[in-house]
Amino acid sequence: MHHVGGKEQDGHGIGIADVDGDGKADILTPNGWFKNIDADNDKWEWHGDWQMDDAGFPIIGYDVNNDGKTDIIYGQGHSYGLYWLEQKGDGTSRSWVKHVIDESYSQVHALKLIDIDGDGVPELLAGKRYRGHSGHDPGSYDPLVIYYYKIDRKTGQFTRYPISVNGTAGAGTQFVVEDLDGDGDLDIAVAGKTGVHFFENLKINNVPRETREKQLWLEKNWPFEGEGETVQQEDGPPVR
């Protein structure tokens, strides 16, 4: 075990990325980053470049706008907000510009950068945890959501796509992304205070339609009790 920093550098959230492009993995914390001088010999250089409060896990390094510099993506693990920090300059002139990705939901405790749609470019996977800190966090009882975001690296814009909205699945504290059904695309598993959920990616769908119909959670034994007589359905309105 190697001791890198103290309480003033530590916090809620951690990540690893090559911030300065020197080919070495640096350590990211909610209060800044440790430049890797010589990890084998415990040589690190502290840069208190930002304040993230309670960041989620992990803090991600990724060149969002394709300018050759590593930017930082993070969520607020115990409040509202998903953000990215744009890296400007370098060395002693390095600075960071904060951009909003999404502030519509809280407890963004888990993030993952993964190619969900198989186009060779990673998407950002994010979602809401349920009842962090026993329900005392802001937005603890808001509707649960899980989204992925496509990143336009020409403009640095994030476009949101729903995976689950107002359902029973929360993001919990981590995303597990694997090809669970062996069909060649990546599926998502999450676990939290509302249970364990598996989201099957239908980009590749080899399951027969009849089987899919049986998998739908719908009561199909119509008419329901007390609803009256069955009425024969017609094909559509009369032709005029």
mmCIF file of C-alpha atoms in Angstrom:
data_model
loop_
_atom_site.group_PDB
_atom_site.id
_atom_site.type_symbol
_atom_site.label_atom_id
_atom_site.label_comp_id
_atom_site.label_asym_id
_atom_site.label_seq_id
_atom_site.Cartn_x
_atom_site.Cartn_y
_atom_site.Cartn_z
ATOM 1 C CA MET A 1 0.000 0.000 0.000
ATOM 2 C CA HIS A 2 1.229 3.496 -0.927
ATOM 3 C CA HIS A 3 0.007 6.655 0.809
ATOM 4 C CA VAL A 4 -0.497 9.387 -1.794
ATOM 5 C CA GLY A 5 -2.229 12.307 -0.040
ATOM 6 C CA GLY A 6 -4.020 13.563 3.040
ATOM 7 C CA LYS A 7 -7.525 14.588 4.048
ATOM 8 C CA GLU A 8 -7.330 17.904 2.228
ATOM 9 C CA GLN A 9 -6.908 16.069 -1.100
ATOM 10 C CA ASP A 10 -9.332 13.244 -0.325
ATOM 11 C CA GLY A 11 -13.103 13.246 -0.732
ATOM 12 C CA HIS A 12 -16.151 11.422 -2.085
ATOM 13 C CA GLY A 13 -15.150 10.178 -5.543
ATOM 14 C CA ILE A 14 -12.044 8.858 -7.294
ATOM 15 C CA GLY A 15 -10.770 8.277 -10.813
ATOM 16 C CA ILE A 16 -7.674 7.613 -12.909
ATOM 17 C CA ALA A 17 -6.754 9.333 -16.169
ATOM 18 C CA ASP A 18 -3.759 10.831 -17.956
ATOM 19 C CA VAL A 19 -4.600 14.487 -17.329
ATOM 20 C CA ASP A 20 -1.499 16.123 -18.790
ATOM 21 C CA GLY A 21 -0.877 13.772 -21.707
ATOM 22 C CA ASP A 22 2.533 12.533 -20.554
ATOM 23 C CA GLY A 23 1.556 8.870 -20.896
ATOM 24 C CA LYS A 24 1.280 8.286 -17.133
ATOM 25 C CA ALA A 25 -1.920 7.562 -15.224
ATOM 26 C CA ASP A 26 -2.779 10.352 -12.776
ATOM 27 C CA ILE A 27 -5.171 10.135 -9.802
ATOM 28 C CA LEU A 28 -8.357 12.227 -9.794
ATOM 29 C CA THR A 29 -10.133 13.281 -6.592
ATOM 30 C CA PRO A 30 -13.052 15.690 -5.952
ATOM 31 C CA ASN A 31 -10.547 18.384 -4.921
ATOM 32 C CA GLY A 32 -7.988 18.086 -7.720
ATOM 33 C CA TRP A 33 -5.520 15.608 -9.166
ATOM 34 C CA PHE A 34 -2.177 14.007 -8.393
ATOM 35 C CA LYS A 35 0.312 14.193 -11.264
ATOM 36 C CA ASN A 36 2.191 10.926 -11.561
ATOM 37 C CA ILE A 37 5.879 11.761 -11.348
ATOM 38 C CA ASP A 38 7.116 8.319 -10.324
ATOM 39 C CA ALA A 39 4.472 6.066 -8.791
ATOM 40 C CA ASP A 40 6.976 3.320 -7.995
ATOM 41 C CA ASN A 41 8.873 5.701 -5.737
ATOM 42 C CA ASP A 42 5.836 7.538 -4.289
ATOM 43 C CA LYS A 43 6.467 10.762 -6.176
ATOM 44 C CA TRP A 44 3.254 12.676 -6.894
ATOM 45 C CA GLU A 45 2.557 16.366 -7.523
ATOM 46 C CA TRP A 46 -0.713 17.787 -6.231
ATOM 47 C CA HIS A 47 -2.859 20.152 -8.324
ATOM 48 C CA GLY A 48 -5.934 21.509 -6.524
ATOM 49 C CA ASP A 49 -7.627 22.530 -9.763
ATOM 50 C CA TRP A 50 -11.300 22.006 -8.925
ATOM 51 C CA GLN A 51 -13.957 21.406 -6.252
ATOM 52 C CA MET A 52 -16.592 18.768 -7.013
ATOM 53 C CA ASP A 53 -18.159 18.322 -3.547
ATOM 54 C CA ASP A 54 -19.549 14.764 -3.336
ATOM 55 C CA ALA A 55 -18.592 13.385 -6.738
ATOM 56 C CA GLY A 56 -19.824 9.993 -7.915
ATOM 57 C CA PHE A 57 -17.736 7.005 -8.954
ATOM 58 C CA PRO A 58 -15.683 7.045 -11.013
ATOM 59 C CA ILE A 59 -14.500 10.501 -11.965
ATOM 60 C CA ILE A 60 -13.887 10.013 -15.699
ATOM 61 C CA GLY A 61 -11.153 11.411 -17.914
ATOM 62 C CA TYR A 62 -12.123 11.709 -21.595
ATOM 63 C CA ASP A 63 -11.376 14.102 -24.459
ATOM 64 C CA VAL A 64 -14.948 15.347 -24.849
ATOM 65 C CA ASN A 65 -14.356 17.952 -27.597
ATOM 66 C CA ASN A 66 -11.560 16.110 -29.436
ATOM 67 C CA ASP A 67 -8.964 18.841 -28.953
ATOM 68 C CA GLY A 68 -6.255 16.483 -27.741
ATOM 69 C CA LYS A 69 -6.679 17.356 -24.054
ATOM 70 C CA THR A 70 -8.197 15.154 -21.364
ATOM 71 C CA ASP A 71 -11.419 16.621 -19.974
ATOM 72 C CA ILE A 72 -13.154 15.479 -16.792
ATOM 73 C CA ILE A 73 -16.708 14.085 -16.432
ATOM 74 C CA TYR A 74 -18.351 13.726 -13.024
ATOM 75 C CA GLY A 75 -21.735 13.473 -11.328
ATOM 76 C CA GLN A 76 -22.934 14.722 -7.964
ATOM 77 C CA GLY A 77 -23.285 11.525 -5.961
ATOM 78 C CA HIS A 78 -25.505 13.050 -3.280
ATOM 79 C CA SER A 79 -27.133 16.027 -4.984
ATOM 80 C CA TYR A 80 -28.302 17.216 -8.420
ATOM 81 C CA GLY A 81 -26.059 17.507 -11.438
ATOM 82 C CA LEU A 82 -23.911 15.884 -14.110
ATOM 83 C CA TYR A 83 -21.017 17.974 -15.481
ATOM 84 C CA TRP A 84 -17.847 18.042 -17.529
ATOM 85 C CA LEU A 85 -14.743 20.173 -17.043
ATOM 86 C CA GLU A 86 -13.087 21.362 -20.245
ATOM 87 C CA GLN A 87 -9.307 21.521 -20.014
ATOM 88 C CA LYS A 88 -7.739 24.727 -21.317
ATOM 89 C CA GLY A 89 -4.038 25.496 -21.632
ATOM 90 C CA ASP A 90 -1.350 23.382 -19.988
ATOM 91 C CA GLY A 91 1.339 23.493 -17.328
ATOM 92 C CA THR A 92 1.089 26.556 -15.109
ATOM 93 C CA SER A 93 -1.525 28.068 -17.468
ATOM 94 C CA ARG A 94 -3.894 25.087 -17.255
ATOM 95 C CA SER A 95 -7.498 26.010 -16.393
ATOM 96 C CA TRP A 96 -10.880 24.281 -16.394
ATOM 97 C CA VAL A 97 -14.264 25.430 -17.714
ATOM 98 C CA LYS A 98 -17.337 23.807 -16.167
ATOM 99 C CA HIS A 99 -20.187 22.710 -18.478
ATOM 100 C CA VAL A 100 -23.612 21.347 -17.520
ATOM 101 C CA ILE A 101 -24.583 17.982 -19.006
ATOM 102 C CA ASP A 102 -27.803 17.428 -17.056
ATOM 103 C CA GLU A 103 -29.221 18.841 -13.814
ATOM 104 C CA SER A 104 -32.655 17.228 -13.955
ATOM 105 C CA TYR A 105 -32.053 14.368 -11.499
ATOM 106 C CA SER A 106 -30.095 13.772 -8.331
ATOM 107 C CA GLN A 107 -27.693 11.239 -6.809
ATOM 108 C CA VAL A 108 -25.598 10.574 -9.918
ATOM 109 C CA HIS A 109 -23.509 8.125 -7.921
ATOM 110 C CA ALA A 110 -22.433 5.836 -10.782
ATOM 111 C CA LEU A 111 -21.030 6.584 -14.228
ATOM 112 C CA LYS A 112 -19.615 4.441 -16.999
ATOM 113 C CA LEU A 113 -18.135 5.283 -20.391
ATOM 114 C CA ILE A 114 -19.007 2.410 -22.720
ATOM 115 C CA ASP A 115 -19.997 1.817 -26.361
ATOM 116 C CA ILE A 116 -23.673 0.958 -25.914
ATOM 117 C CA ASP A 117 -24.784 1.175 -29.557
ATOM 118 C CA GLY A 118 -21.766 -0.485 -31.163
ATOM 119 C CA ASP A 119 -20.724 2.455 -33.338
ATOM 120 C CA GLY A 120 -17.145 2.434 -32.036
ATOM 121 C CA VAL A 121 -17.598 5.629 -29.973
ATOM 122 C CA PRO A 122 -18.305 5.405 -26.226
ATOM 123 C CA GLU A 123 -21.469 6.771 -24.667
ATOM 124 C CA LEU A 124 -21.844 8.054 -21.107
ATOM 125 C CA LEU A 125 -24.047 5.864 -18.905
ATOM 126 C CA ALA A 126 -25.624 7.596 -15.898
ATOM 127 C CA GLY A 127 -28.655 7.402 -13.646
ATOM 128 C CA LYS A 128 -30.278 8.169 -10.332
ATOM 129 C CA ARG A 129 -29.565 6.260 -7.148
ATOM 130 C CA TYR A 130 -32.513 5.636 -4.811
ATOM 131 C CA ARG A 131 -32.481 6.973 -1.239
ATOM 132 C CA GLY A 132 -28.791 7.662 -0.732
ATOM 133 C CA HIS A 133 -27.978 8.424 2.910
ATOM 134 C CA SER A 134 -31.249 6.742 3.948
ATOM 135 C CA GLY A 135 -33.413 9.180 2.022
ATOM 136 C CA HIS A 136 -31.850 12.396 3.333
ATOM 137 C CA ASP A 137 -30.150 13.460 0.079
ATOM 138 C CA PRO A 138 -31.784 16.112 -2.146
ATOM 139 C CA GLY A 139 -34.172 14.444 -4.575
ATOM 140 C CA SER A 140 -34.017 11.061 -2.832
ATOM 141 C CA TYR A 141 -37.613 10.223 -3.712
ATOM 142 C CA ASP A 142 -37.658 11.706 -7.219
ATOM 143 C CA PRO A 143 -38.519 9.288 -10.059
ATOM 144 C CA LEU A 144 -35.762 6.826 -10.889
ATOM 145 C CA VAL A 145 -34.045 7.284 -14.246
ATOM 146 C CA ILE A 146 -31.234 5.659 -16.215
ATOM 147 C CA TYR A 147 -29.934 7.354 -19.355
ATOM 148 C CA TYR A 148 -27.111 7.153 -21.836
ATOM 149 C CA TYR A 149 -25.639 10.199 -23.538
ATOM 150 C CA LYS A 150 -24.147 10.353 -26.997
ATOM 151 C CA ILE A 151 -21.229 12.775 -27.139
ATOM 152 C CA ASP A 152 -20.743 15.012 -30.165
ATOM 153 C CA ARG A 153 -16.975 15.476 -30.072
ATOM 154 C CA LYS A 154 -17.122 18.295 -32.629
ATOM 155 C CA THR A 155 -19.244 20.490 -30.370
ATOM 156 C CA GLY A 156 -18.817 18.942 -26.909
ATOM 157 C CA GLN A 157 -22.586 18.463 -26.660
ATOM 158 C CA PHE A 158 -24.271 15.553 -24.856
ATOM 159 C CA THR A 159 -27.575 14.175 -26.195
ATOM 160 C CA ARG A 160 -29.668 12.148 -23.759
ATOM 161 C CA TYR A 161 -31.441 8.855 -24.546
ATOM 162 C CA PRO A 162 -33.672 7.007 -22.054
ATOM 163 C CA ILE A 163 -33.018 3.472 -20.870
ATOM 164 C CA SER A 164 -35.507 3.525 -17.975
ATOM 165 C CA VAL A 165 -37.647 6.452 -16.801
ATOM 166 C CA ASN A 166 -39.885 6.364 -13.710
ATOM 167 C CA GLY A 167 -39.450 2.601 -13.448
ATOM 168 C CA THR A 168 -38.260 0.405 -10.618
ATOM 169 C CA ALA A 169 -34.559 0.430 -11.533
ATOM 170 C CA GLY A 170 -32.085 2.810 -9.959
ATOM 171 C CA ALA A 171 -28.449 3.221 -10.921
ATOM 172 C CA GLY A 172 -27.202 2.158 -7.495
ATOM 173 C CA THR A 173 -23.477 2.563 -6.910
ATOM 174 C CA GLN A 174 -22.147 0.978 -10.110
ATOM 175 C CA PHE A 175 -23.061 -0.183 -13.600
ATOM 176 C CA VAL A 176 -22.051 -3.655 -14.759
ATOM 177 C CA VAL A 177 -21.952 -3.800 -18.562
ATOM 178 C CA GLU A 178 -21.475 -7.193 -20.227
ATOM 179 C CA ASP A 179 -22.968 -9.242 -23.056
ATOM 180 C CA LEU A 180 -25.179 -11.149 -20.626
ATOM 181 C CA ASP A 181 -27.232 -13.021 -23.222
ATOM 182 C CA GLY A 182 -24.329 -13.777 -25.564
ATOM 183 C CA ASP A 183 -25.853 -12.182 -28.654
ATOM 184 C CA GLY A 184 -23.026 -9.774 -29.426
ATOM 185 C CA ASP A 185 -24.191 -6.497 -27.884
ATOM 186 C CA LEU A 186 -23.653 -5.022 -24.416
ATOM 187 C CA ASP A 187 -26.327 -5.339 -21.739
ATOM 188 C CA ILE A 188 -26.567 -3.476 -18.430
ATOM 189 C CA ALA A 189 -27.053 -4.776 -14.877
ATOM 190 C CA VAL A 190 -27.755 -2.544 -11.864
ATOM 191 C CA ALA A 191 -28.491 -3.196 -8.205
ATOM 192 C CA GLY A 192 -29.725 -0.922 -5.451
ATOM 193 C CA LYS A 193 -32.419 -0.388 -2.842
ATOM 194 C CA THR A 194 -35.165 -1.223 -5.359
ATOM 195 C CA GLY A 195 -33.619 -4.556 -6.344
ATOM 196 C CA VAL A 196 -31.518 -6.054 -9.130
ATOM 197 C CA HIS A 197 -32.345 -5.227 -12.753
ATOM 198 C CA PHE A 198 -31.010 -6.348 -16.131
ATOM 199 C CA PHE A 199 -31.492 -4.239 -19.251
ATOM 200 C CA GLU A 200 -31.226 -6.286 -22.425
ATOM 201 C CA ASN A 201 -29.751 -4.384 -25.337
ATOM 202 C CA LEU A 202 -31.948 -5.012 -28.393
ATOM 203 C CA LYS A 203 -29.477 -3.739 -30.983
ATOM 204 C CA ILE A 204 -29.007 -7.419 -31.754
ATOM 205 C CA ASN A 205 -32.303 -9.206 -31.215
ATOM 206 C CA ASN A 206 -32.406 -12.926 -32.004
ATOM 207 C CA VAL A 207 -35.418 -13.717 -29.810
ATOM 208 C CA PRO A 208 -38.652 -14.671 -31.644
ATOM 209 C CA ARG A 209 -41.559 -12.218 -31.487
ATOM 210 C CA GLU A 210 -43.752 -14.754 -29.720
ATOM 211 C CA THR A 211 -41.215 -15.053 -26.908
ATOM 212 C CA ARG A 212 -40.984 -11.280 -26.605
ATOM 213 C CA GLU A 213 -44.761 -11.094 -26.212
ATOM 214 C CA LYS A 214 -44.605 -13.539 -23.320
ATOM 215 C CA GLN A 215 -41.895 -11.447 -21.644
ATOM 216 C CA LEU A 216 -44.086 -8.327 -21.485
ATOM 217 C CA TRP A 217 -45.472 -7.656 -18.014
ATOM 218 C CA LEU A 218 -49.058 -7.222 -19.187
ATOM 219 C CA GLU A 219 -52.280 -8.860 -18.081
ATOM 220 C CA LYS A 220 -53.759 -10.197 -21.321
ATOM 221 C CA ASN A 221 -56.718 -12.154 -19.982
ATOM 222 C CA TRP A 222 -59.340 -9.712 -21.254
ATOM 223 C CA PRO A 223 -62.025 -8.767 -20.404
ATOM 224 C CA PHE A 224 -61.097 -8.170 -16.786
ATOM 225 C CA GLU A 225 -63.589 -9.156 -14.126
ATOM 226 C CA GLY A 226 -66.518 -6.731 -13.968
ATOM 227 C CA GLU A 227 -65.835 -5.035 -17.299
ATOM 228 C CA GLY A 228 -68.865 -6.409 -19.135
ATOM 229 C CA GLU A 229 -69.298 -8.438 -22.273
ATOM 230 C CA THR A 230 -66.646 -9.046 -24.870
ATOM 231 C CA VAL A 231 -67.193 -6.879 -27.951
ATOM 232 C CA GLN A 232 -66.010 -8.158 -31.278
ATOM 233 C CA GLN A 233 -63.331 -5.820 -32.624
ATOM 234 C CA GLU A 234 -63.510 -4.641 -36.211
ATOM 235 C CA ASP A 235 -60.595 -4.081 -38.545
ATOM 236 C CA GLY A 236 -61.059 -0.322 -38.531
ATOM 237 C CA PRO A 237 -63.431 2.478 -39.461
ATOM 238 C CA PRO A 238 -65.731 1.956 -42.456
ATOM 239 C CA VAL A 239 -64.416 2.920 -45.854
ATOM 240 C CA ARG A 240 -66.211 5.979 -47.269
#
